[in-house]
Short mmCIF file of C-alpha atoms and ligand atoms in Angstrom, two decimals:
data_model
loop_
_atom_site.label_atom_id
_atom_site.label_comp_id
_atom_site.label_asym_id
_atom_site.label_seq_id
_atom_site.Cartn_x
_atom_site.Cartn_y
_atom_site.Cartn_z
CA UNK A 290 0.00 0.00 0.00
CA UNK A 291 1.26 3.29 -0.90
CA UNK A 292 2.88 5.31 2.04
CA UNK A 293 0.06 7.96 3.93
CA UNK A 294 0.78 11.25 3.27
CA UNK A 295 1.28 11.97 7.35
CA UNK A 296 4.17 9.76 7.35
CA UNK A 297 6.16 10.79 4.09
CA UNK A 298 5.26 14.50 6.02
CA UNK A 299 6.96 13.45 9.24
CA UNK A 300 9.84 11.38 7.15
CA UNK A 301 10.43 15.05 4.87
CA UNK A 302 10.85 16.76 8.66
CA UNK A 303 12.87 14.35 10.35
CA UNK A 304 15.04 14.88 7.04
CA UNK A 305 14.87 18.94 6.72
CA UNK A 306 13.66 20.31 9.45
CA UNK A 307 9.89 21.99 10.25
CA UNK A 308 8.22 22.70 6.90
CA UNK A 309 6.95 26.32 6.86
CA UNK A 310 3.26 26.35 6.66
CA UNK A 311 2.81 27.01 2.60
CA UNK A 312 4.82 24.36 2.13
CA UNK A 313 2.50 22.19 4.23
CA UNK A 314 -0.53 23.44 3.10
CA UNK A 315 1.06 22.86 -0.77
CA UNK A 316 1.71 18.91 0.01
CA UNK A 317 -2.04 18.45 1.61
CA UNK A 318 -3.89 20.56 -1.32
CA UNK A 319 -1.61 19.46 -4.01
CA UNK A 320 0.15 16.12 -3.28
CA UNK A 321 -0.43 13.89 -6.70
CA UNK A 322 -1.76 11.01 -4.93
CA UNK A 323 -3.17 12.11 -1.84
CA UNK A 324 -3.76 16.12 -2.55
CA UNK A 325 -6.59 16.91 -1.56
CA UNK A 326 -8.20 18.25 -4.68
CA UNK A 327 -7.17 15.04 -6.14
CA UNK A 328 -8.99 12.56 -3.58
CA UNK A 329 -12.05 14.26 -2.32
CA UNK A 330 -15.13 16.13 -3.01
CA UNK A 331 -14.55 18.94 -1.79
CA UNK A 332 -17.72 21.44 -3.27
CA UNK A 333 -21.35 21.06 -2.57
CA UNK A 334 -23.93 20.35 0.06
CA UNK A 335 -22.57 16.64 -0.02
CA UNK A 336 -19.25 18.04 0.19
CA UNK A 337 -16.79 20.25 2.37
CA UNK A 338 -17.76 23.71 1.41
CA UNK A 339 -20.33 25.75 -0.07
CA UNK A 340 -19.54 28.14 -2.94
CA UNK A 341 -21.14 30.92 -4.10
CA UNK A 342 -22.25 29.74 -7.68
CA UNK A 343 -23.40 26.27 -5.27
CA UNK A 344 -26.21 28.21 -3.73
CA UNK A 345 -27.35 30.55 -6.64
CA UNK A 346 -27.67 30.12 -10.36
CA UNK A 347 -27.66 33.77 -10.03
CA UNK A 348 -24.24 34.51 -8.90
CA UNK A 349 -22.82 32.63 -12.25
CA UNK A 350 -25.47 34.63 -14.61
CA UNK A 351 -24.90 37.94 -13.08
CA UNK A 352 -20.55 37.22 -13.23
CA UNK A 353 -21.86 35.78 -17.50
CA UNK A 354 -23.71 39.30 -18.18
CA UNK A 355 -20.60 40.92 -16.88
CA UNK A 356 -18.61 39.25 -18.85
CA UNK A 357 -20.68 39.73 -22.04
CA UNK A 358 -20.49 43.40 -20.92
CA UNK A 359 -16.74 43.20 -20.65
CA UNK A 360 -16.45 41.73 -23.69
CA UNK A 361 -18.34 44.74 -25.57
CA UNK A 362 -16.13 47.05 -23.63
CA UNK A 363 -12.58 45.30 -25.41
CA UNK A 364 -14.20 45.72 -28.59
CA UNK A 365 -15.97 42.21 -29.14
CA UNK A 366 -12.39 40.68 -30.30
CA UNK A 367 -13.24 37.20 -31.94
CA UNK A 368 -11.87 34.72 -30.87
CA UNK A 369 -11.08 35.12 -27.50
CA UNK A 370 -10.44 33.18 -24.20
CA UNK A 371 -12.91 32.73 -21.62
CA UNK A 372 -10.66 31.82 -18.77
CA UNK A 373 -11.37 30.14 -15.65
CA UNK A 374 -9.35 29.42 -12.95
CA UNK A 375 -9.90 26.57 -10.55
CA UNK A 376 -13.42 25.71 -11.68
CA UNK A 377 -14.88 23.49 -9.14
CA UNK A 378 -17.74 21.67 -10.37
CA UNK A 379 -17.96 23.66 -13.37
CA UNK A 380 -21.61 25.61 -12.04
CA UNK A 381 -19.99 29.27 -12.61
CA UNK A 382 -18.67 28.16 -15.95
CA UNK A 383 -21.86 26.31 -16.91
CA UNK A 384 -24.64 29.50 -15.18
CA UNK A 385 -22.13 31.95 -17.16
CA UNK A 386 -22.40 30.23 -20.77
CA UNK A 387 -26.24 30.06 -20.30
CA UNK A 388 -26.89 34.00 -19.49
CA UNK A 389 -23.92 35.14 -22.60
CA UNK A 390 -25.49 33.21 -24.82
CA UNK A 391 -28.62 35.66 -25.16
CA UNK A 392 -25.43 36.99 -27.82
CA UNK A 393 -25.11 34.88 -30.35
CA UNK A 394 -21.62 36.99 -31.64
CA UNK A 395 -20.29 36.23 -27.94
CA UNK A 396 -21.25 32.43 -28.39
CA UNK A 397 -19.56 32.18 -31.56
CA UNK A 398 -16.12 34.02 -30.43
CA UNK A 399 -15.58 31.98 -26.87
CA UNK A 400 -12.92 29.96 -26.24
CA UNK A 401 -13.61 28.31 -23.10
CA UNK A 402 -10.83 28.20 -21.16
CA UNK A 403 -10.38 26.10 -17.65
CA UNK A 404 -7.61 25.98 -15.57
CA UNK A 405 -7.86 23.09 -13.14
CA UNK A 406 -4.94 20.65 -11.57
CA UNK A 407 -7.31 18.46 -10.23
CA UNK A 408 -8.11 15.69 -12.76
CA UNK A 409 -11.48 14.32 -10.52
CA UNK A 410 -12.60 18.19 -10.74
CA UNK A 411 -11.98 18.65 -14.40
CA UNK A 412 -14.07 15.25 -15.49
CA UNK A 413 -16.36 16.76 -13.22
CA UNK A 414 -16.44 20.02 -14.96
CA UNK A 415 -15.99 18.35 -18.32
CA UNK A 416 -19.92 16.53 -17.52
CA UNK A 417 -21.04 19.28 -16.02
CA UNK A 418 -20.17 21.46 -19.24
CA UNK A 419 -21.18 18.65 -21.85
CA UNK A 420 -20.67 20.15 -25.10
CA UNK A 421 -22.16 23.10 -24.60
CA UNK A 422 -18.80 25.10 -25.93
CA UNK A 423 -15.59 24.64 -27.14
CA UNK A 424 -14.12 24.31 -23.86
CA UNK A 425 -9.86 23.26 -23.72
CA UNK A 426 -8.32 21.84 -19.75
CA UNK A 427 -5.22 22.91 -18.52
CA UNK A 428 -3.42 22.56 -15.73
CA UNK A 429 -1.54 26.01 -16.08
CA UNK A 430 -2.36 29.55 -17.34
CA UNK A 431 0.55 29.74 -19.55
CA UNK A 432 -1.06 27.33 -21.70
CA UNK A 433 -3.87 29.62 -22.85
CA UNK A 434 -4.30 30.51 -26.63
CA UNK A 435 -2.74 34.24 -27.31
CA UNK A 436 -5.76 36.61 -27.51
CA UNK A 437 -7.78 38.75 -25.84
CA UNK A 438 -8.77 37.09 -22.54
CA UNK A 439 -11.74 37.40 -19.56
CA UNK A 440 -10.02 35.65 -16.59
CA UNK A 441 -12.80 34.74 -13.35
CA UNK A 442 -11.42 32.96 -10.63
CA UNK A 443 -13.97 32.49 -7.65
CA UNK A 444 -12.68 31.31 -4.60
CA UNK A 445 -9.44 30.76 -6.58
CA UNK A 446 -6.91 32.44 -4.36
CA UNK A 447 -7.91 31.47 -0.90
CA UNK A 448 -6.37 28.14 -1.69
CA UNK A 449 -3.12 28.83 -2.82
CA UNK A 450 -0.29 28.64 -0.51
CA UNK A 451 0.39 31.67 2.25
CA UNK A 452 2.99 32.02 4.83
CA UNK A 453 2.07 32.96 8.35
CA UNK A 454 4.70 34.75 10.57
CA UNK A 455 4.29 34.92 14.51
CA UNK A 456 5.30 37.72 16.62
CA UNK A 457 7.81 36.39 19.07
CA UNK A 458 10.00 37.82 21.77
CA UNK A 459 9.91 41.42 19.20
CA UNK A 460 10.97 39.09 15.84
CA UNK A 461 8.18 38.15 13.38
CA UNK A 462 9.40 34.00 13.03
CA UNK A 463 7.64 31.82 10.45
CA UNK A 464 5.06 29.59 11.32
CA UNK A 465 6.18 26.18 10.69
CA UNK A 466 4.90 22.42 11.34
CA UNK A 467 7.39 19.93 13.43
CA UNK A 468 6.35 17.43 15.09
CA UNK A 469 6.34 15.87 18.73
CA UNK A 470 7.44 13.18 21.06
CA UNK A 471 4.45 10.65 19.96
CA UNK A 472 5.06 11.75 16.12
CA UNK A 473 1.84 14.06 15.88
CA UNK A 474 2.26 17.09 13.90
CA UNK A 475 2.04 20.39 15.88
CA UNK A 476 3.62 23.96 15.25
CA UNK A 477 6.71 25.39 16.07
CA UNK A 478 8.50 28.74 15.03
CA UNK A 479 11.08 28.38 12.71
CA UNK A 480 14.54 29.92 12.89
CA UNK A 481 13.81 32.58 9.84
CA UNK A 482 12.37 35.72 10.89
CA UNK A 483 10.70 38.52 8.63
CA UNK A 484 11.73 41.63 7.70
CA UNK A 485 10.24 44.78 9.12
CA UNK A 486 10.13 46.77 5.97
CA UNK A 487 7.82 43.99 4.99
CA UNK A 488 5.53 44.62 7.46
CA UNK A 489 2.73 47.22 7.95
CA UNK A 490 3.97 50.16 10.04
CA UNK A 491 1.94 49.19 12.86
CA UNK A 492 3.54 46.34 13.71
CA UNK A 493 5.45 47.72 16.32
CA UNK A 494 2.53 47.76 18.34
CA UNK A 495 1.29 44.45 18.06
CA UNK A 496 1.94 42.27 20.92
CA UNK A 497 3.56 39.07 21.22
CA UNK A 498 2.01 36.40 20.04
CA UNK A 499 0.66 38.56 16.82
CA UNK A 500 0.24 37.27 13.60
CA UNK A 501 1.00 38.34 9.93
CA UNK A 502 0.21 36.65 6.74
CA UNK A 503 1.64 36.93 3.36
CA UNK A 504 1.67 34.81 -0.44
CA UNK A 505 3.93 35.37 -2.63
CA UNK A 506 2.42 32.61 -4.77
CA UNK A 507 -1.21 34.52 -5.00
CA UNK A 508 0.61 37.55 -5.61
CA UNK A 509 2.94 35.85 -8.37
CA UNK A 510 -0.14 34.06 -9.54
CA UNK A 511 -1.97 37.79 -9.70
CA UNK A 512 1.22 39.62 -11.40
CA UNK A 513 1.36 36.55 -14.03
CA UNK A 514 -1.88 37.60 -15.18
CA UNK A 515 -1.45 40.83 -15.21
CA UNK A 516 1.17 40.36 -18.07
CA UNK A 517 -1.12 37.95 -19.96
CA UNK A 518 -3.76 40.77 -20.13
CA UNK A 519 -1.27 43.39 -20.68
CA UNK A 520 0.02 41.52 -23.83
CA UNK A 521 -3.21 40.52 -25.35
CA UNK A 522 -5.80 42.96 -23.90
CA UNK A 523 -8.05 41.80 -21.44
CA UNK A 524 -9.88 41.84 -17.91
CA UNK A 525 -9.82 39.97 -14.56
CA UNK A 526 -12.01 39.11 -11.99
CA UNK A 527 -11.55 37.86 -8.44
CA UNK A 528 -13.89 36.86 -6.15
CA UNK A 529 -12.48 35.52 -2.86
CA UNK A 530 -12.88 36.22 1.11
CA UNK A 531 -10.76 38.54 2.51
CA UNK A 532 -9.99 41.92 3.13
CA UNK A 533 -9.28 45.20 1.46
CA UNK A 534 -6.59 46.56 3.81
CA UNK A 535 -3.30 44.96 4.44
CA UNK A 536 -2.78 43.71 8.39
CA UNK A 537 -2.58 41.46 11.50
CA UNK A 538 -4.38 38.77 12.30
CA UNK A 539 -4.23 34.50 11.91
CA UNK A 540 -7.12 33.86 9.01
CA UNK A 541 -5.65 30.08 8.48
CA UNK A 542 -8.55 27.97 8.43
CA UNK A 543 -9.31 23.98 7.77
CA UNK A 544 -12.79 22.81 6.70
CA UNK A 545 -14.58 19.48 6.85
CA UNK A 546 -17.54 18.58 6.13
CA UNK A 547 -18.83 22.28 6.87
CA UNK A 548 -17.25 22.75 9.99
CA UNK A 549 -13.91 23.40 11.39
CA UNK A 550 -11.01 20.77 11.73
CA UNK A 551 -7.38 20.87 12.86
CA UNK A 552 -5.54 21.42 10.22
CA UNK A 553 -2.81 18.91 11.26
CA UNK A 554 -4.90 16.15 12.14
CA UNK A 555 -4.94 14.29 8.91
CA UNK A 556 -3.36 15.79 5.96
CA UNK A 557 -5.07 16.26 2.62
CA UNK A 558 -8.32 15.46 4.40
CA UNK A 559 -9.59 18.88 4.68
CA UNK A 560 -9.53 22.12 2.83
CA UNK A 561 -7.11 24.59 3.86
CA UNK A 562 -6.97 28.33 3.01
CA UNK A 563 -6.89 31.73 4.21
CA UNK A 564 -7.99 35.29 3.97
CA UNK A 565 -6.77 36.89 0.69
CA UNK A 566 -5.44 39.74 1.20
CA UNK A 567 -6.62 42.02 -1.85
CA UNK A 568 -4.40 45.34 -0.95
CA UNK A 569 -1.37 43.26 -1.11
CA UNK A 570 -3.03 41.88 -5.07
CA UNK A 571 -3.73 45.72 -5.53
CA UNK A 572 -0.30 46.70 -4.83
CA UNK A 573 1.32 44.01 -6.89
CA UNK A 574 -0.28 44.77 -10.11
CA UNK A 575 -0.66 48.49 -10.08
CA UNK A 576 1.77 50.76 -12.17
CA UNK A 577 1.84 47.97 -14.55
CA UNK A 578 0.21 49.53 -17.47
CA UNK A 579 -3.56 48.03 -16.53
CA UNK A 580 -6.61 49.93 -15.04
CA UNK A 581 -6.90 48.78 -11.47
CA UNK A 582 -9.92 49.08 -10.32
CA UNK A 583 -11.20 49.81 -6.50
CA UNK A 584 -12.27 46.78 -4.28
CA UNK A 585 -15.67 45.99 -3.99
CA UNK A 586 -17.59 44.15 -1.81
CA UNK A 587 -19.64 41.11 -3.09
CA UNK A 588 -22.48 42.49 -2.25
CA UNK A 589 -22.26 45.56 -3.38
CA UNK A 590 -21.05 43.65 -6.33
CA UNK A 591 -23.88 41.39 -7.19
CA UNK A 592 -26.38 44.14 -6.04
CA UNK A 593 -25.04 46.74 -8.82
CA UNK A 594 -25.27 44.08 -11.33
CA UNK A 595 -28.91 43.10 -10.90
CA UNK A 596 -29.07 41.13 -8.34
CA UNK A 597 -32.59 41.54 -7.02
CA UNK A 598 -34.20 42.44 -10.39
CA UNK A 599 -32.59 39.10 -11.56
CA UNK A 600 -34.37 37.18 -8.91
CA UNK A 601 -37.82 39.02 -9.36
CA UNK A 602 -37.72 37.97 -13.19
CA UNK A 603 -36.74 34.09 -11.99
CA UNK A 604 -39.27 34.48 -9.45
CA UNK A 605 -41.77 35.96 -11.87
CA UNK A 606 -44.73 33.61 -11.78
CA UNK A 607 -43.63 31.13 -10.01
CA UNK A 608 -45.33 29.35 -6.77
CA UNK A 609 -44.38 31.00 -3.04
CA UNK A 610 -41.82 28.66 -2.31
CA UNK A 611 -40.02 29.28 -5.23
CA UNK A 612 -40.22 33.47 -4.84
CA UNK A 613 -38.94 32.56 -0.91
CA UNK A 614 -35.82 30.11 -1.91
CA UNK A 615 -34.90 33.13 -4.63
CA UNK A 616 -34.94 35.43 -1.81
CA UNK A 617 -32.94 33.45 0.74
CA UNK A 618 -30.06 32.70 -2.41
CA UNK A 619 -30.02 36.34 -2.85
CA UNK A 620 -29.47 37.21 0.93
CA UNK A 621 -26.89 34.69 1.62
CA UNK A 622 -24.88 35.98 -1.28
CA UNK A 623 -25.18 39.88 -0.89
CA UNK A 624 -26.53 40.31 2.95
CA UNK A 625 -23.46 42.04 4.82
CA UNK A 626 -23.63 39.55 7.73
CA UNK A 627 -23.77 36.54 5.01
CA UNK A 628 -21.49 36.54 1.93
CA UNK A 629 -21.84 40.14 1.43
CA UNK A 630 -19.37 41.93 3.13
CA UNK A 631 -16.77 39.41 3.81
CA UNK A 632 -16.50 38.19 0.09
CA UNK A 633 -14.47 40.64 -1.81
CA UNK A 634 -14.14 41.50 -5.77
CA UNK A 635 -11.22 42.59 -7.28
CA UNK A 636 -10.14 43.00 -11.05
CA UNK A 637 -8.31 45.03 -13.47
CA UNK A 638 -7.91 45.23 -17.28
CA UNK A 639 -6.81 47.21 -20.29
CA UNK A 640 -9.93 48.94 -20.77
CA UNK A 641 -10.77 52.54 -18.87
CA UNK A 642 -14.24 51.70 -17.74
CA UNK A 643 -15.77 48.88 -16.38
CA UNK A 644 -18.89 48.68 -14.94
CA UNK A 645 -19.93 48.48 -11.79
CA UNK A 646 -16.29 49.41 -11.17
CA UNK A 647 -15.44 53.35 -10.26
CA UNK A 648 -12.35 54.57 -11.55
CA UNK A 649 -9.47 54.50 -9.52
CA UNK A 650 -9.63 58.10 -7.38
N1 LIG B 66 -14.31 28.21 -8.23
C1 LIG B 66 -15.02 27.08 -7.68
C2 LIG B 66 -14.17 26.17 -6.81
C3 LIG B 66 -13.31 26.75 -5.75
S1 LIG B 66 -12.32 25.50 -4.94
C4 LIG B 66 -16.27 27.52 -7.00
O1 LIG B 66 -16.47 28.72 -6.84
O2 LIG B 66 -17.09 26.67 -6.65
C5 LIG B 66 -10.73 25.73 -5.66
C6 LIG B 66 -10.55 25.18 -7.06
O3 LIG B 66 -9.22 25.50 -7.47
C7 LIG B 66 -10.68 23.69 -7.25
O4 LIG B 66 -11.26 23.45 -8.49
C8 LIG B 66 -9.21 23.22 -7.22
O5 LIG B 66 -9.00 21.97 -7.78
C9 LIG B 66 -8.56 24.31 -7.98
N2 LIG B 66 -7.13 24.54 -7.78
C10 LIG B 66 -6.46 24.56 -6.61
N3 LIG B 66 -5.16 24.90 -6.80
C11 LIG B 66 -5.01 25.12 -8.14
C12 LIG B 66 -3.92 25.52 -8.98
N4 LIG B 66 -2.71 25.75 -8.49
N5 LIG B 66 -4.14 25.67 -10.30
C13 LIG B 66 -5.38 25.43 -10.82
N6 LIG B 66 -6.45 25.04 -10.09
C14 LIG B 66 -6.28 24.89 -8.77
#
């Protein structure tokens, strides 16, 4: 039987030393044979996690008219790429196709675009999709055709590798996982310590014990696309929790099976992520050429788009508990205390204007 991903883990420590947490969290999400996008099923009711385009149709329709919008705005350029990154069970992709293809010129000029690593997800997506589109897999955004491209990623970032560093007697040491005297994983500060000028100001006030978070891989990730759009025209889109100002705080979090879990329990069993941190994204791609746009909330998102006239027209003749289910989808995904406030949007592009984005003051 093929070694557990916990013990190759401990053997990798017991050879190198504590493994700073991205590098954990890249061998439980990522591992080839025991990742866990690879083994589980991780999106759904019957899953870990709920995603926005999992509770409303309306969230992938409203993203699709923005697109088509987006689209118009670059000067319909035919063909083009309709890029997704990390896809899930393919609803987004599927909701968008179905609301852009009111345009028959947009239908005709997509290139369909997904960006998966997970093999289970993409034959997932792949049925989900059917042949509704020309749609091409890859594994890596490099691989995309070169032309004009409209890059969504929904809770795309939150899962890509971040360090954490913790405040400790005045020195900002990386957060690392070692393990103990009966072999269980637990954390331990490792030897490297941050420097201040990569810190906010403030962080000589925080107190011991403090936490900081950065990812150079989302912000790599980010800046990559930024020179994809830059050389072939183009937009982005991110949707992903997280917050608009750079600071402290320990947003690391492991889900099961819609609940909490300890992340070091049993690796590749649970999905792990973290707060994005969109001012750090901001900062990375601006004075690169591109319009970056201000950070707006999903809510304030999905609300400026249409979000309640789209459920009145879904709603429109329909029986009570029909209207009632619309309503509750549309609350969970724009109310402030649901999905409204902490969910975050975030893009950029070669174009000046792009609704419901104000211009950069
Ligand atoms: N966007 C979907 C799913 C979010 S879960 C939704 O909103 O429902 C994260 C997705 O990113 C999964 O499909 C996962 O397999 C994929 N993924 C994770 N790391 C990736 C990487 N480095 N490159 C491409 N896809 C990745």
């Amino acid at each position: 039987m093929a070694e557990s991903l916990l013990n190759r883990i401990i053997r990798h420590i017991e050879m190198s030393g504590p493994l700073p947490l991205a590098e954990y969290m890249h061998w439980c999400m990522s591992d080839r044979q025991s990742g866990y996008y690879q083994t589980g099923k991780p999106i759904g009711q019957k899953g870990d996690f709920v995603t926005a385009p999992e509770v409303s149709q309306m969230f992938g329709e409203l993203i699709g008219i923005w697109a088509l919008n987006a689209w118009h705005e670059l000067g319909c350029p035919k063909p083009f790429n309709l890029v997704e990154l990390g896809p899930g069970n393919g609803t987004l992709m599927k909701d968008m196709l179905r609301a852009t293809s009111i345009s028959e010129a947009f239908a005709n000029a997509v290139n369909v675009q997904m960006i998966e690593i997970s093999g289970t997800l993409a034959n997932i997506q792949s049925q989900v999709l059917g042949n509704a589109a020309k749609v091409e897999w890859h594994t890596e955004i490099d691989k995309v055709p070169d032309q004009p491209s409209i890059i969504i990623a929904n809770e795309f970032l939150d899962v890509l590798p971040f360090r954490q560093y913790v405040k400790s007697g005045g020195k900002w040491h990386e957060n690392c996982v070692g393990f103990d005297d009966t072999r269980n994983l637990s954390w331990v500060l490792g030897a490297g310590v941050l420097d201040t000028q990569d810190l906010p100001q403030e962080h000589i006030n925080e107190p011991d014990g403090a936490v900081f978070e950065v990812s150079n891989t989302r912000e790599t990730f980010v800046t990559n696309i930024a020179k994809i759009i830059r050389k072939n025209t183009g937009v982005a889109l991110f949707i992903d929790y997280g917050h608009m100002k750079s600071g402290f705080g320990d947003t690391f979090q492991a889900i099961r099976e819609h609940s909490f879990a300890d992340p070091l329990s049993e690796p590749g069993k649970c999905d792990l992520t973290s707060h994005v941190d969109f001012d750090a994204l901001k900062r990375a791609v601006t004075g690169k050429e591109l319009e970056v746009y201000p950070v707006m909330t999903q809510g304030e998102f999905l609300l400026s788009m249409g979000l309640l006239q789209r459920a009145g027209e879904l709603g429109k003749g329909k029986d009570a508990a029909t209207q009632e289910r619309l309503k509750l989808e549309a609350e969970r995904l724009a109310l402030p205390d649901k999905m409204g406030n902490l969910f975050k949007v975030f893009a950029f592009s070669t174009i000046p204007d792009l609704p419901p984005f104000a211009k950069q003051g």
